[in-house]
Coordinates of C-alpha atoms (C1' of nucleotides) in Angstrom, one line a residue:
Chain T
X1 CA -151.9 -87.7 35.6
X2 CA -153.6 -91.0 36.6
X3 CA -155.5 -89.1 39.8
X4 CA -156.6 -86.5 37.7
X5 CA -157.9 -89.0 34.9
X6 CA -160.1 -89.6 36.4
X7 CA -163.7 -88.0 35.3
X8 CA -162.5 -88.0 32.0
X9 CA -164.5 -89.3 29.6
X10 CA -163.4 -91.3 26.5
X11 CA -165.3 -92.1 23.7
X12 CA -165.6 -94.5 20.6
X13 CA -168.3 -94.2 18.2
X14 CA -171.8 -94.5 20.2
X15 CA -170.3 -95.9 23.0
X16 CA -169.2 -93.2 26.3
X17 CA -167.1 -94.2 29.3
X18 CA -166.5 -92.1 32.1
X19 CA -163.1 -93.3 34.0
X20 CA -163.4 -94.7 37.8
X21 CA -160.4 -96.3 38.2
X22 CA -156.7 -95.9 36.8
X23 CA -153.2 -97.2 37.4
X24 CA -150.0 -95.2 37.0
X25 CA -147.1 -97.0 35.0
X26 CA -143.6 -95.5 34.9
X27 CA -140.4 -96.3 32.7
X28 CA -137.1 -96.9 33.6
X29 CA -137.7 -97.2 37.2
X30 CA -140.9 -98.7 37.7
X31 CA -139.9 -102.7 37.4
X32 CA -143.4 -103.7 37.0
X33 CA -143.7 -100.7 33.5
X34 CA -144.0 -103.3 30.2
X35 CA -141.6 -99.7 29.4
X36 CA -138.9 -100.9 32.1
X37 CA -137.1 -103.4 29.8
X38 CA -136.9 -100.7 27.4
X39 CA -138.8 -100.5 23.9
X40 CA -139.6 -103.7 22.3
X41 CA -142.8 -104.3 19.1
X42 CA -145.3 -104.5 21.8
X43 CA -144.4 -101.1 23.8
X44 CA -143.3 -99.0 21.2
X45 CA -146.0 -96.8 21.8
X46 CA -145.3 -95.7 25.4
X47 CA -141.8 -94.1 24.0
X48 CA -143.9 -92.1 21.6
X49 CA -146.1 -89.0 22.0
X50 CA -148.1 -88.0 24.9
X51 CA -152.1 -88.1 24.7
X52 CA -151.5 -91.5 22.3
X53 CA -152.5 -94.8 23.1
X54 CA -150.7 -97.8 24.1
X55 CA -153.0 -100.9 23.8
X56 CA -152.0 -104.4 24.0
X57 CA -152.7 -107.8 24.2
X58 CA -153.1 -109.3 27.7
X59 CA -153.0 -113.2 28.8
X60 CA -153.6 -114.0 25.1
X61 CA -157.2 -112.7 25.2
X62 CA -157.8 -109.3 26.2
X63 CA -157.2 -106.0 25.0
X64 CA -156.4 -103.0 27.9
X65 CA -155.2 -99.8 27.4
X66 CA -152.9 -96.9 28.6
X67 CA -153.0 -93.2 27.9
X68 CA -149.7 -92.5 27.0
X69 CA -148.0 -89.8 29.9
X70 CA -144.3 -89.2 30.2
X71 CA -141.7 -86.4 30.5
X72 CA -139.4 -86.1 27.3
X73 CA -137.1 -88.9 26.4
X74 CA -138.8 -91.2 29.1
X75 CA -141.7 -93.9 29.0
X76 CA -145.0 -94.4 31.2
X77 CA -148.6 -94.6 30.9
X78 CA -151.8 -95.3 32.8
X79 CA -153.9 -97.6 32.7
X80 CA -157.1 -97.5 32.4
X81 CA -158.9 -100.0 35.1
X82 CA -162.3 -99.1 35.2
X83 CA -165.3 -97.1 33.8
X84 CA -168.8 -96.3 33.8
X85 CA -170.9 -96.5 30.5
X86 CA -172.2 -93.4 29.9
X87 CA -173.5 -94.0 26.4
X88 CA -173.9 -96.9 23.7
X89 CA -175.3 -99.6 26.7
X90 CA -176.8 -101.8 24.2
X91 CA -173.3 -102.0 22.4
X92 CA -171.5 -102.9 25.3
X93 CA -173.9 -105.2 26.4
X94 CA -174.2 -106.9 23.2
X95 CA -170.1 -107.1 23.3
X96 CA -169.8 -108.0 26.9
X97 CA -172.4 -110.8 26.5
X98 CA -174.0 -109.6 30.4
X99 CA -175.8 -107.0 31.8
X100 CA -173.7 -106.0 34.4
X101 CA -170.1 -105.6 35.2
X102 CA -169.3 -103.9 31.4
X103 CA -166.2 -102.5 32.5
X104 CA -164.9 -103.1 35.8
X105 CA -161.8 -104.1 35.0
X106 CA -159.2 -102.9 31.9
X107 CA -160.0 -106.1 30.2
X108 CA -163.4 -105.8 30.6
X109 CA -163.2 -101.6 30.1
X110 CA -161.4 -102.8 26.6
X111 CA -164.2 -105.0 25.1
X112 CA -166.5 -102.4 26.2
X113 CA -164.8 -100.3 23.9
X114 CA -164.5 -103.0 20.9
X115 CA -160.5 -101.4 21.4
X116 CA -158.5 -103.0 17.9
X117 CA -154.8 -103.2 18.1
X118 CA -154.4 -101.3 15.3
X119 CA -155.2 -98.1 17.1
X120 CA -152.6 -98.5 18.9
X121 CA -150.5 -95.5 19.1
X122 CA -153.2 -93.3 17.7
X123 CA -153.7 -90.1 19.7
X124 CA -156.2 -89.4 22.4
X125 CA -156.9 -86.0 21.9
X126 CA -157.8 -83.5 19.2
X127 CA -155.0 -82.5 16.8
X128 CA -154.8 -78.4 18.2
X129 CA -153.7 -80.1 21.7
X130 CA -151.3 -82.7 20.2
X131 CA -147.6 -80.9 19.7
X132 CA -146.0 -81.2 16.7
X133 CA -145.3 -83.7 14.7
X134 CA -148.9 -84.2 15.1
X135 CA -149.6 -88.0 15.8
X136 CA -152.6 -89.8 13.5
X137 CA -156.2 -89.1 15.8
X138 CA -157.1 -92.6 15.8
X139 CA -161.1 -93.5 16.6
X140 CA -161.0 -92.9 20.2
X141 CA -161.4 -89.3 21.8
X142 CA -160.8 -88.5 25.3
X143 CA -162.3 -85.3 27.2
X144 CA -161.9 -84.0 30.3
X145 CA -164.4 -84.1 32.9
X146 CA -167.0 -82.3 32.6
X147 CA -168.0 -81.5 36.5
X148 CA -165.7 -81.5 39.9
X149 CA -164.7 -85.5 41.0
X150 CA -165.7 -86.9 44.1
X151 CA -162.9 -88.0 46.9
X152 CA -160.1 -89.8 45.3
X153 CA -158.6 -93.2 47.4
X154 CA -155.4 -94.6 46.3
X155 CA -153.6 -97.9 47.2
X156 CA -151.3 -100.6 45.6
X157 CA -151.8 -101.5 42.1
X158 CA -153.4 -104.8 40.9
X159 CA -152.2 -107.9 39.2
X160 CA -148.2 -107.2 39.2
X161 CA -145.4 -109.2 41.3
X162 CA -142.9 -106.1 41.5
X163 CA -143.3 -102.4 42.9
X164 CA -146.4 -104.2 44.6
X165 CA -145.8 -101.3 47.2
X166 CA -146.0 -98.8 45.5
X167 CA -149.7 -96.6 46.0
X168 CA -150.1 -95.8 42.0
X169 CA -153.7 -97.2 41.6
X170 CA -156.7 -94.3 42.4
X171 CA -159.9 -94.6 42.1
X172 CA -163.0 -92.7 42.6
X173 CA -164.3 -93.0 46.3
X174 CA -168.3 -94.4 46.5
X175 CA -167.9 -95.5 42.2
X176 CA -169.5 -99.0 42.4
X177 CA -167.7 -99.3 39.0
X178 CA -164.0 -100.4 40.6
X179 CA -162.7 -103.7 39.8
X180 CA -163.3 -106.6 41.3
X181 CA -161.7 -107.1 44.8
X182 CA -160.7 -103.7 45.3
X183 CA -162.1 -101.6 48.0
X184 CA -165.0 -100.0 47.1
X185 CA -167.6 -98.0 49.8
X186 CA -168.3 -101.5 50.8
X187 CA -165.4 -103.2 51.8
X188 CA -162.6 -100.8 52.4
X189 CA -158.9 -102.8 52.3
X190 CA -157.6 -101.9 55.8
X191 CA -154.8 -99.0 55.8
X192 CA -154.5 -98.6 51.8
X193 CA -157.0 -96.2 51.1
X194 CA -157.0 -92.9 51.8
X195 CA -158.9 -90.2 50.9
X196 CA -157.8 -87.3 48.6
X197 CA -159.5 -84.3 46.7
Chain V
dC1 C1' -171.1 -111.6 48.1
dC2 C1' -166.4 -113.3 48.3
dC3 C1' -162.8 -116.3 47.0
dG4 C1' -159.9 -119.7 44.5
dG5 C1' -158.6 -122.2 40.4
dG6 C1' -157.8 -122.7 35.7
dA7 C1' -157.9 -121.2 30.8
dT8 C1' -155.2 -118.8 27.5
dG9 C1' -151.8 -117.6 23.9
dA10 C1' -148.8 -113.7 22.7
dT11 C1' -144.4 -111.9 24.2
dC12 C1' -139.7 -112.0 25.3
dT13 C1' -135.4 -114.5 27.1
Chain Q
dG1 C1' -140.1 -122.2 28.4
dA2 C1' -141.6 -118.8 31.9
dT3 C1' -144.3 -115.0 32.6
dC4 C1' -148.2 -112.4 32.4
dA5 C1' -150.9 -104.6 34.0
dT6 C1' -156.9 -110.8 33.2
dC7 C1' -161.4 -113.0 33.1
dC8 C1' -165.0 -116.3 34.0
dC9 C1' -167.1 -119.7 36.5
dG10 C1' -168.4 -122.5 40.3
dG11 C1' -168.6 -123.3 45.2
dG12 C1' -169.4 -121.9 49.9
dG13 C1' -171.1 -118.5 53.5

DNA sequence: CCCGGGATGATCT
DNA sequence: GATCATCCCGGGG
């Protein structure tokens, strides 16, 4: 699901962002999952219903998200890394306090948004494509893309100290939007990315 | 432009 | 008390 996230657009309010860059998050057997220790306050929500939102507090300061994405009885999400601002750029400027770099990065994607930790858990999508029980549709729709992605690259994910090998971050190949330090079109990591569809 | 260091405070053991 | 799915800033090339 995190590959083909990707395109997607989600929205909140006035303000449009149109994914670049996501991580993939298992449960059980994914060491570096906030799920893998099993449910606790903070990760309730990726034990819950598909198409919600899990959306917690990082470092003590910033607010990132995950779209909540597992099979039945397990946990997982993916995180959302990186966006283009499609809409509302005044908003996001005004929040970001800059002109540039608005969401290059799932802090930075998450003040973009203004995200509130009470929406977490709230659900992504509209209430026809949210099985039964329905979960509350909080303020923040996602939609699928629109038009055919570019290439997609792939490689190790960013800013955890287990399952560093595994290949679960993907991006969109060329997006200038990617966080900082990752390959982009101008400065490929050698040997990690590879293209896909 | 790239990189390293330090802030930062909730969360869980 | 350690860890952290991060960010900003400043310094050097």
């Amino acid at each position: 699901v995190a590959p083909d996230l990707l395109g997607w657009t989600l929205r909140q309010g006035e303000v449009v962002l149109r994914l670049v860059e996501t991580e993939a998050y298992l449960g059980g057997a994914d060491p570096a999952s906030h799920a893998y220790p099993g449910p606790t306050q903070r990760n309730r929500s990726m034990f819950g219903p598909v198409g919600c939102c899990y959306i917690y507090l990082s470092y003590g300061m910033h607010l990132c998200m995950n779209v909540v994405c597992h099979e039945p009885g397990e946990a997982g999400g993916v995180l959302l890394r990186a966006a283009e601002v499609l809409e509302g750029h005044d908003l996001v400027q005004q929040r970001r306090g800059r002109a540039s770099d608005l969401a290059n990065g799932p802090g930075r994607l998450g003040q973009a948004l203004g995200l509130r930790l009470e929406w977490d858990g709230g659900s992504l999508l509209p209430a026809s494509l949210s099985g039964p029980p329905p979960p509350p549709v909080g303020p923040l729709e996602l939609q699928p893309a629109k038009e055919p992605v570019g290439p997609i690259a792939k490689g190790p994910r960013v800013g955890i100290s287990k399952a560093i090998e595994l290949p679960l971050r993907f991006w969109l190949t060329g997006s200038r939007e990617v966080s900082r330090g990752r390959p982009g079109p101008s400065r490929p990591n050698k040997g990690e990315e590879q293209a896909g569809s």
